[in-house]
Structures are given as structure tokens and as C-alpha cells.
XYZ file of C-alpha atoms in Angstrom:
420
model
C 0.000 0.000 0.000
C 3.145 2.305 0.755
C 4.652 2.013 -2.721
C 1.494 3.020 -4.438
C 0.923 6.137 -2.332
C 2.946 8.673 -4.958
C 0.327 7.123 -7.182
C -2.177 9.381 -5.758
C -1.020 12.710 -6.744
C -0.680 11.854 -10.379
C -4.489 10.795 -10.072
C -5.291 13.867 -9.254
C -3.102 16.051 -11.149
C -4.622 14.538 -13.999
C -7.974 14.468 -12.919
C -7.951 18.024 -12.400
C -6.588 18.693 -15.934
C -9.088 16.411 -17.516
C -11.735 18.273 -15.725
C -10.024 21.916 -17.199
C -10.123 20.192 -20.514
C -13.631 19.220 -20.537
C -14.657 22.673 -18.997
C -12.929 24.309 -21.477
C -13.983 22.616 -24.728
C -17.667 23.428 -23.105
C -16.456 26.738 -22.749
C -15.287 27.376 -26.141
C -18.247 25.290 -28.246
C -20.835 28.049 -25.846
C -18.414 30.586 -26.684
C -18.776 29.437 -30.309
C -22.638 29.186 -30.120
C -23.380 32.710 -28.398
C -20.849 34.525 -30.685
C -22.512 32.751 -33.644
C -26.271 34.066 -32.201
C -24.654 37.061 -31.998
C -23.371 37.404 -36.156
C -26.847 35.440 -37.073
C -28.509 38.804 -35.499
C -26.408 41.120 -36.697
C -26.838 39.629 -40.389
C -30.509 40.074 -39.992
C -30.308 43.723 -40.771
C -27.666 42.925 -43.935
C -30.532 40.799 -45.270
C -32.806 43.129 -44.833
C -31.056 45.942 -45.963
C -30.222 43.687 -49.202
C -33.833 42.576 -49.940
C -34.442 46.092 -50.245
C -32.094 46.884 -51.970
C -33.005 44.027 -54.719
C -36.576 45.861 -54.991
C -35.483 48.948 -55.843
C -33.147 47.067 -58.648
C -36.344 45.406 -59.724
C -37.834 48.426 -59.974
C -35.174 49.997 -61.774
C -34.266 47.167 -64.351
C -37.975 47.057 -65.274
C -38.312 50.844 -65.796
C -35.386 50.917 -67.749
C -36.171 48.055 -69.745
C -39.424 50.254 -70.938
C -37.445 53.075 -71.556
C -35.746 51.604 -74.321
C -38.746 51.322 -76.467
C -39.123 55.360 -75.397
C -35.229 55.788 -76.700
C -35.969 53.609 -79.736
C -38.970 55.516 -80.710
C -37.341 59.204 -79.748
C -33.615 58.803 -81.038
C -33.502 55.770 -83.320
C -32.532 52.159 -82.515
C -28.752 53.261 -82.082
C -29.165 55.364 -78.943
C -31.680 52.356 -78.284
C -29.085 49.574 -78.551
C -26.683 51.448 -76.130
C -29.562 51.516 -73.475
C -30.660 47.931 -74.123
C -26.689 46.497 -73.838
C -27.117 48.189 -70.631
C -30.350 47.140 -69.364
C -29.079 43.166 -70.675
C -26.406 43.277 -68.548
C -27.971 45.144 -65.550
C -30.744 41.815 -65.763
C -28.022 39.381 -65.380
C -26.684 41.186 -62.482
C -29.979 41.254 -61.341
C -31.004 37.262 -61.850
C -27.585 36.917 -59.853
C -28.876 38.227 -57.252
C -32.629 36.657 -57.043
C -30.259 33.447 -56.963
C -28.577 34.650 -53.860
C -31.688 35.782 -51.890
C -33.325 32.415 -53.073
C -30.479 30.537 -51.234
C -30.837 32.719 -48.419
C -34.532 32.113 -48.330
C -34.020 28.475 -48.474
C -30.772 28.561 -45.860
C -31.382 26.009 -43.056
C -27.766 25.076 -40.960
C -26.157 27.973 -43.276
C -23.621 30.042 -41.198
C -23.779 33.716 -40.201
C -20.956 33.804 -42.713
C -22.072 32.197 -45.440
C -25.292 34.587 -44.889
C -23.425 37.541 -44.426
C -21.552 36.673 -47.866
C -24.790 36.238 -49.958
C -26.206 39.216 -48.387
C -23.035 41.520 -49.587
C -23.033 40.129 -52.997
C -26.383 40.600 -53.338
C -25.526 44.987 -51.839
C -22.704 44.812 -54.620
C -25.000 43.742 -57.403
C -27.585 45.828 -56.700
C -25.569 49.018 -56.335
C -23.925 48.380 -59.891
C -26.867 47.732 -61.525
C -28.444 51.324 -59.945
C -25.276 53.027 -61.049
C -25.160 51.522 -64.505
C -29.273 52.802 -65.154
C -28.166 55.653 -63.353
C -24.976 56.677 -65.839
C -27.448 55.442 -68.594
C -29.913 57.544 -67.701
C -27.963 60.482 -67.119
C -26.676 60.819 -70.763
C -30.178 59.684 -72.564
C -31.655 62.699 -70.690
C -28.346 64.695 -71.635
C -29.096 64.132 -75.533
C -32.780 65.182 -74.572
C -32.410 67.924 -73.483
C -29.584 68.762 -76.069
C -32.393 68.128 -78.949
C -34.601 70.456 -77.517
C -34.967 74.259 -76.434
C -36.073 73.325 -72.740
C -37.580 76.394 -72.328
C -39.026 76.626 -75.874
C -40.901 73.456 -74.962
C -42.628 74.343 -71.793
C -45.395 75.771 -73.199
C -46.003 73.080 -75.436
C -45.748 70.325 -72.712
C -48.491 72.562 -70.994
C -50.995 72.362 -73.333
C -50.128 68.677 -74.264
C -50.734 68.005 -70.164
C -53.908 69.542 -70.757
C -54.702 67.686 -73.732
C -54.360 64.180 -71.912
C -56.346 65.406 -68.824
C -59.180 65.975 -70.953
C -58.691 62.466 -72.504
C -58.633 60.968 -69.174
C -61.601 62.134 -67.870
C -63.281 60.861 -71.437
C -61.593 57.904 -71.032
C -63.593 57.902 -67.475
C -66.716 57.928 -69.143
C -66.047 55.005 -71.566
C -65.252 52.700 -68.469
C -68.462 53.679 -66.290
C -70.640 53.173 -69.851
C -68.528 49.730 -70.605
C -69.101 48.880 -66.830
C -73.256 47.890 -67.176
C -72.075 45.487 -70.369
C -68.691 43.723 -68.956
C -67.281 42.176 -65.536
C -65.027 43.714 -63.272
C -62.555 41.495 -64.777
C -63.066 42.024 -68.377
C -62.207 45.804 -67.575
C -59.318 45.309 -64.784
C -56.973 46.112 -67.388
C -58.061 48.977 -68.550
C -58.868 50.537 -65.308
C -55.227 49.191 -64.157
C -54.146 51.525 -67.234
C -56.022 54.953 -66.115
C -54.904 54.486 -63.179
C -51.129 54.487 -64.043
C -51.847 57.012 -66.258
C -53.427 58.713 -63.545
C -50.391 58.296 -61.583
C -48.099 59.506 -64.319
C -50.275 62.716 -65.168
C -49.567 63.513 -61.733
C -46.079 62.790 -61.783
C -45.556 65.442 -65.167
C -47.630 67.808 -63.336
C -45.076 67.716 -60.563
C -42.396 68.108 -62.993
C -43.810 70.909 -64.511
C -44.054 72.851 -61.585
C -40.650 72.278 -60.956
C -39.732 73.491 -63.984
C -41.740 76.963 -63.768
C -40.280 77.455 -60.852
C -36.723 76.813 -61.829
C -37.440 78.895 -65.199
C -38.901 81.659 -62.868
C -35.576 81.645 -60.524
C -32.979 80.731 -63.528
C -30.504 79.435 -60.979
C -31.588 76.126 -61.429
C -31.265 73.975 -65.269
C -34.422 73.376 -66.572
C -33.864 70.544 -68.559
C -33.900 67.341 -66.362
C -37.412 68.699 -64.641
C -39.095 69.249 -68.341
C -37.491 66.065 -69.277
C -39.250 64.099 -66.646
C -42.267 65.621 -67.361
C -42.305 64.591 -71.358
C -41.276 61.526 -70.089
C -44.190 61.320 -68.170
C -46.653 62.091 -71.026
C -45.081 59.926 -73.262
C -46.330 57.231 -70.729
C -49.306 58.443 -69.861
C -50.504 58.981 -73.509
C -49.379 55.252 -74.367
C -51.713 53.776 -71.070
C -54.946 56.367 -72.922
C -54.614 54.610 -75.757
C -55.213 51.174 -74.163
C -57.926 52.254 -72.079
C -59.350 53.708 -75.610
C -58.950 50.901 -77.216
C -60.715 48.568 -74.651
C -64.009 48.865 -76.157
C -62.763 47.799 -80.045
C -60.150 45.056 -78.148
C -63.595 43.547 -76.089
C -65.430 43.440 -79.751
C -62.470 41.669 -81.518
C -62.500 39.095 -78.648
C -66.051 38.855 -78.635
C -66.211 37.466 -82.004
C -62.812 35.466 -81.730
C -65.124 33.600 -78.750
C -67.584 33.057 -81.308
C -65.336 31.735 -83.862
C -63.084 29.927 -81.554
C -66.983 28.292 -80.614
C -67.875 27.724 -84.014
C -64.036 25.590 -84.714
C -65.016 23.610 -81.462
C -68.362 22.476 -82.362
C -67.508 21.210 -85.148
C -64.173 19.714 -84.357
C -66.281 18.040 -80.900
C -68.479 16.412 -84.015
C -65.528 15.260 -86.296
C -64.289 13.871 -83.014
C -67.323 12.111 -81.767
C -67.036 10.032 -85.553
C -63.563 8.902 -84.987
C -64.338 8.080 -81.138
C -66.915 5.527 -82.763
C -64.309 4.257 -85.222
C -61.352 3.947 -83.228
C -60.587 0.587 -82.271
C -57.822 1.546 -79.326
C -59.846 1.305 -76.485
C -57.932 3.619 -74.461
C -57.631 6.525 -76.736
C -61.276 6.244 -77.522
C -61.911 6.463 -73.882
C -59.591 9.794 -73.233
C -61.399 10.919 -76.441
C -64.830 10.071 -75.148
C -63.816 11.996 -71.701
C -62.384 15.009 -73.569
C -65.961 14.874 -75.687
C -67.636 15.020 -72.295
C -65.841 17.557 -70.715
C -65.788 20.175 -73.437
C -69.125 19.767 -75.056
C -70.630 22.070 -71.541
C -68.803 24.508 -72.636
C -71.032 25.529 -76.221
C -74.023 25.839 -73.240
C -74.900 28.812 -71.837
C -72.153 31.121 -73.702
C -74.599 34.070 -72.977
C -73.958 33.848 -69.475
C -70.463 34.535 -70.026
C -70.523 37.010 -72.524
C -69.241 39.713 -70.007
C -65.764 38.414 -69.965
C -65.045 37.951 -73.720
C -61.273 38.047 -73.075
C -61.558 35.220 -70.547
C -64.570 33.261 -72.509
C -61.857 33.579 -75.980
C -59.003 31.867 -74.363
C -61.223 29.402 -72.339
C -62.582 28.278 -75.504
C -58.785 27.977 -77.472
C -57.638 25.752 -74.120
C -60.656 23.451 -74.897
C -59.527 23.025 -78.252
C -56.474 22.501 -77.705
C -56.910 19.892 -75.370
C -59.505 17.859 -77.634
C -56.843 18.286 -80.644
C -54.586 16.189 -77.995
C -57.116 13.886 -77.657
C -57.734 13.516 -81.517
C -54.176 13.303 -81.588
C -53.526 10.309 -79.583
C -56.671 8.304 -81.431
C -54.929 9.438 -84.797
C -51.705 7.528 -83.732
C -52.853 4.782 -82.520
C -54.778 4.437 -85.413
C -52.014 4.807 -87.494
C -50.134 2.264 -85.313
C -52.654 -0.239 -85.878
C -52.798 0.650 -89.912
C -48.575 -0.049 -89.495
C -49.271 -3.224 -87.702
C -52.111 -4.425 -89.954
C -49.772 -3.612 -93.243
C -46.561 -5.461 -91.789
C -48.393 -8.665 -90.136
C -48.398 -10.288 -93.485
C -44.972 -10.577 -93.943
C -44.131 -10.918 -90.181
C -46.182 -14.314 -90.431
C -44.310 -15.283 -93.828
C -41.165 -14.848 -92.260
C -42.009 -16.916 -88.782
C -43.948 -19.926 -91.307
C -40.197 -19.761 -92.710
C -38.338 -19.814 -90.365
C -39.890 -22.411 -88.508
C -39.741 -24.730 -91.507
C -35.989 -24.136 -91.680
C -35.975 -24.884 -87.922
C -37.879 -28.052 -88.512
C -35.508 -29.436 -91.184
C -32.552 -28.546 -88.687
C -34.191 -30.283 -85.933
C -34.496 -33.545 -88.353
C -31.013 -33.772 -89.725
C -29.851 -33.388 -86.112
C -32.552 -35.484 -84.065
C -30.568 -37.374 -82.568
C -28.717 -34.858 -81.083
C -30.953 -32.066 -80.363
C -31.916 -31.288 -76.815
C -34.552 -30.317 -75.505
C -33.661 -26.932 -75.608
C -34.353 -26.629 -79.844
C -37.249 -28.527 -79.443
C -38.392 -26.504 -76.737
C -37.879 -22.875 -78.612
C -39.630 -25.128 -81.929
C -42.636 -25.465 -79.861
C -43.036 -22.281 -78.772
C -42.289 -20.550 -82.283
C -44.837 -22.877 -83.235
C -47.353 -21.737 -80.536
C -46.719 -17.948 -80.687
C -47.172 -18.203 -84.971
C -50.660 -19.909 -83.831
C -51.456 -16.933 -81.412
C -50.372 -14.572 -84.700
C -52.935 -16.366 -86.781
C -55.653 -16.128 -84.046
C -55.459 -12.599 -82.171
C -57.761 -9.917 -83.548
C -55.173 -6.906 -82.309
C -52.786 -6.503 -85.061
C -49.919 -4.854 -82.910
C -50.556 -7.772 -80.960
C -50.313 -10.489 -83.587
C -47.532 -8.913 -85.228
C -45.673 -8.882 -81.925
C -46.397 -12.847 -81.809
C -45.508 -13.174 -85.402
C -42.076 -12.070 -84.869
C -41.353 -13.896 -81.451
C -42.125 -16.759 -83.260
C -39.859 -15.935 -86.344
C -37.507 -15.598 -83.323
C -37.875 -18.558 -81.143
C -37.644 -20.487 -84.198
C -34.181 -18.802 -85.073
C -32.842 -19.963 -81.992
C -34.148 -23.624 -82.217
C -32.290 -23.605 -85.662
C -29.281 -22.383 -84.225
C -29.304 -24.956 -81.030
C -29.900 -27.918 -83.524
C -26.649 -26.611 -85.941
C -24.374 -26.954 -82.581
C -25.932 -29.711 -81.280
C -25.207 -31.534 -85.000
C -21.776 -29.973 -84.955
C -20.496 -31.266 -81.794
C -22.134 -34.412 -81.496
């Protein structure tokens, strides 16, 4: 017992620095966690600050994307193909960047880091695809306003302001008489129309202001503030014309319904004929349930005659749909025509071949197995169930199993004769 009593110091030296080891790996992996809580909240506010951030480049790609028709139509498609080399690469930077946020939305066990590394990328992206619109549409409204006499064209952007506020409130009138003949949703796009023109009315107003009053101080150019404003017009005369147009666009799809009507009634009666003469029971049956489902929709076409729009493309679905239909009866009837024209000759060939297997079978019968005169048999049997079966895919299918089996009985009675 007295020799093993320096034993008991070493015990506990090392007890006491497992103990330190364990408390300190606990130590550092809480450490770990809590400063890892810590970055996960303080990327929050990144995240945030980036989602933002990809809105307004949203916002900004898709505005600029529409002012290159404006540039095309203004200066010609050169100035236009500047602005749309632009815009192109400004939407990759932007798809980029729904990729990130989609990863982010989708992170589970992701790290602050890894989080805090989208989130930048997707700051950077969006901040050079803001200053790339913005350069770009800094020097289009440069060339604008170096086309024009600014202050020339005040006056003229005045009455033309005018002009469109009259048209508005006409175009007011056509949707409250157009409301007592269509749905809500028949009109939803036109009334989504006056109301962005409504919006961008406003927005030239504005502009024009500003530019009276910077006109009236002359300290301040003129240019950019009458530029916005024309710019405004221009859009607010192109949403007019679509609210004008409503009533013509509702006729036009009012009789494409009709027509599109017209094509399906008579394609539901070509396809009723070749339900009754197909002879594929299954694509008879989708046709038959195709018939079923789209003949309700000929009934009752009053009803719906306040939605043209909706009624037109509800009818060109159906169509398409039973043309699928007709589609798969039409190739299987052509399948069966294929297997009804090749049968012939499938049986010819099998009735061949099994003679040849036969006369093999006799030269070698003593030395055939039973594996030749097994595959005879059944070449045999399968040329009967060619002969018999009603389906021609299905007889020719027999036809040439037999031609096959028959093959290989003529080939087992050669090596059975060759190494008797």
C-alpha cells in the first residue's frame, strides 16, 4: 500500500486537468454558439437591408427596360441599342442576385458567414446595376435635353398636359358606360391603365411645376425637370390609348369567342365520328372523356358574354386539349394501320423460319436437346397466337417472337449436329 501512495497525486493532477479540458472545450463550443447568435442577429439587418435593396433594382431594371422602347422611338434604334446592352447586362446582375436571396430564403444550418456573404453580394449587385441605369440615364436625358430648347418646350408640354387630362376624364366615361355590359374582370386592365396614367399625369404635373419654378428663378437647369415631365406624357398617352382601345379590343375578342366556338363544335363532331371508329380502347376512352368535358362549354355562352377576353381563351384551351385527344386516337390508329400492313410478312417470315428450324431439328434429331425442341414449340405456338389474335400490334408482336424462337431452335440444332 506504501509504494502506491505517490500514485495518488498523479491521479489527481490529472484528474484536475481532464476536468479543465472538458470545462474548457464546453467553454469554447458556448463561446462558439453565443458569438454565432450574436453574427446570425447582426446579419438580420444585412438581409434586410439587401432585400431592399433588390426591390429597388427590380424596380429599376424594369423601368429601364421600358425606356428603351421610349429611346428607340425618340432617337432611333442606335441610342436604343446602347440603353438595351445596358439594361441586358444590368438583368443578369440582377437574376444573380434573385439566386442569392433564393439561397438565403431556403438557408437552413447555413452560417452567419455564409449569410453575411450572400447578403453583400447581393448589396454589390444591386448598387452596380443602380449606377449603370443611373450613368445610362444620365446621358439619354443629356441628348434630350440637347435636342430640344427646354424652355421653348414648356409651353407646349403645358398644353399637351392639358390635352391628356381631358382624354382621361373621357376615357372615365367610356369605363363607367362599358361597366353595365362587362365584368369587373373584363375591364381590370383597362382601369389598371387609367390608373397608371393617372399616376403619371400627376407625376408630369409635378415636374412641370418644378420646372416653372426653376425657369422663374434661372438658378436652377431646366432641362432634367421638363425632361421628366415629357417623359411622363409619353407614358401616360401610351396607357390612354389602351384604355381607348378597350371597347374595339372587347369586340375583336367577342367574335374570336364566337369563332373559336364555331371551330369547337364542329371539331367536338368530327371527333365524336372517330371516337366511334377507333378501335384503341384507351384513346377512344380519353377521347370520349375530352368529348364530355368540353361539349358544356357551347351551353350557356350568354352567361359569359361579359368576360369575352376570358370566354376567348377558355374556348382555345378546350380546343387545344380535344386536338390532344384527336391526336392520340390518330396515332394509334395509325399504329394499328402499321401493324395491320406489316403482319403479313411478319407471319411469312415466322412460317419460314420455322420450316428451316424443322428441317434442322431432323437432320440433327438425334442430337438435339430439348432446348431446340423446346424454342420449336413455342415458335410454333406464338405463330398460332399470330394467326388467331384480332389486335394486329398484338399479332404482329407474336408473329415475330415466333420468327424468333424459331431462329434460336435452328441455331441450337446446328451446334448440337456440330459437336455431337
Amino acid at each position: 500500500m506504501g509504494g502506491l501512495e505517490w500514485l495518488v497525486p498523479s491521479f489527481v493532477v490529472f484528474g484536475a486537468t481532464a476536468v479543465l479540458l472538458v470545462g474548457a472545450a464546453v467553454g469554447f463550443r458556448r463561446l462558439g454558439a453565443r458569438r454565432e447568435s450574436v453574427d446570425r442577429i447582426a446579419v438580420r439587418g444585412l438581409e434586410t437591408q439587401a432585400k431592399a435593396q433588390l426591390v429597388r433594382a427590380d424596380e429599376a431594371v424594369r423601368d429601364a427596360e421600358q425606356e428603351v422602347r421610349f429611346a428607340e422611338a425618340q432617337f432611333g434604334p442606335e441610342t436604343a441599342r446602347e440603353l438595351a446592352e445596358t439594361v441586358g447586362r444590368a438583368r443578369a446582375w440582377l437574376r444573380e442576385a434573385f439566386l442569392l436571396q433564393q439561397r438565403l430564403d431556403e438557408a437552413g444550418d447555413d452560417t452567419a458567414a455564409q449569410h453575411r456573404s450572400w447578403s453583400n453580394r447581393i448589396t454589390e449587385l444591386c448598387a452596380a446595376i443602380e449606377h449603370a441605369l443611373a450613368d445610362a440615364d444620365a446621358a439619354l436625358a443629356g441628348r434630350r435635353a440637347a435636342e430640344r430648347g427646354a424652355a421653348a418646350d414648356l409651353p407646349a408640354l403645358r398644353e399637351r398636359h392639358r390635352r391628356l387630362r381631358v382624354r382621361r376624364e373621357d376615357a372615365t366615361g367610356t369605363l363607367g358606360r362599358l361597366r353595365s355590359r362587362f365584368d369587373a374582370a373584363a375591364l381590370a386592365g383597362a382601369h389598371g391603365a387609367a390608373s397608371r396614367a393617372d399616376r403619371d399625369l400627376d407625376a408630369a404635373e409635378a415636374a412641370l411645376a418644378e420646372g416653372e419654378s426653376a425657369l422663374a428663378e434661372a438658378a436652377r437647369p431646366v432641362a432634367p425637370s421638363l425632361d421628366r415631365a415629357a417623359h411622363a406624357l409619353d407614358r401616360a398617352e401610351g396607357e390612354l390609348a389602351s384604355v381607348e382601345r378597350v371597347e374595339l379590343d372587347l369586340a375583336t375578342a367577342a367574335q374570336e369567342a364566337g369563332a373559336e366556338a364555331s371551330s369547337l363544335d364542329a371539331e367536338l363532331v368530327a371527333a365524336r365520328r372517330e371516337r366511334d371508329a377507333a378501335t384503341d380502347p384507351d384513346a377512344a376512352a380519353a377521347l370520349a372523356a375530352a368529348i364530355g368535358d368540353l361539349s358544356p362549354l357551347l351551353v350557356g355562352r350568354e352567361a359569359r358574354a361579359g368576360d369575352p377576353f376570358a370566354e376567348r381563351d377558355r374556348l382555345r384551351a378546350a380546343r387545344d386539349r380535344l386536338e390532344v385527344a384527336r391526336s392520340t386516337v390518330r396515332r394509334a390508329e395509325d399504329r394499328l394501320d402499321g401493324a395491320r400492313g406489316a403482319l403479313p410478312g411478319a407471319i411469312a417470315i415466322a412460317e419460314s423460319q420455322i420450316t428451316v428450324a424443322k428441317a434442322a431439328l431432323e437432320r440433327a434429331r438425334a442430337y438435339a436437346g430439348a432446348d431446340a425442341r423446346t424454342r420449336l414449340a413455342e415458335a410454333e405456338r406464338q405463330l398460332g397466337i399470330a394467326r388467331r389474335e384480332s389486335d394486329p400490334v398484338a399479332a404482329l408482336d407474336a408473329a415475330r417472337r415466333a420468327a424468333s424462337r424459331a431462329s434460336d431452335a435452328e441455331a441450337l440444332a446446328h451446334f448440337a449436329a456440330l459437336h455431337r
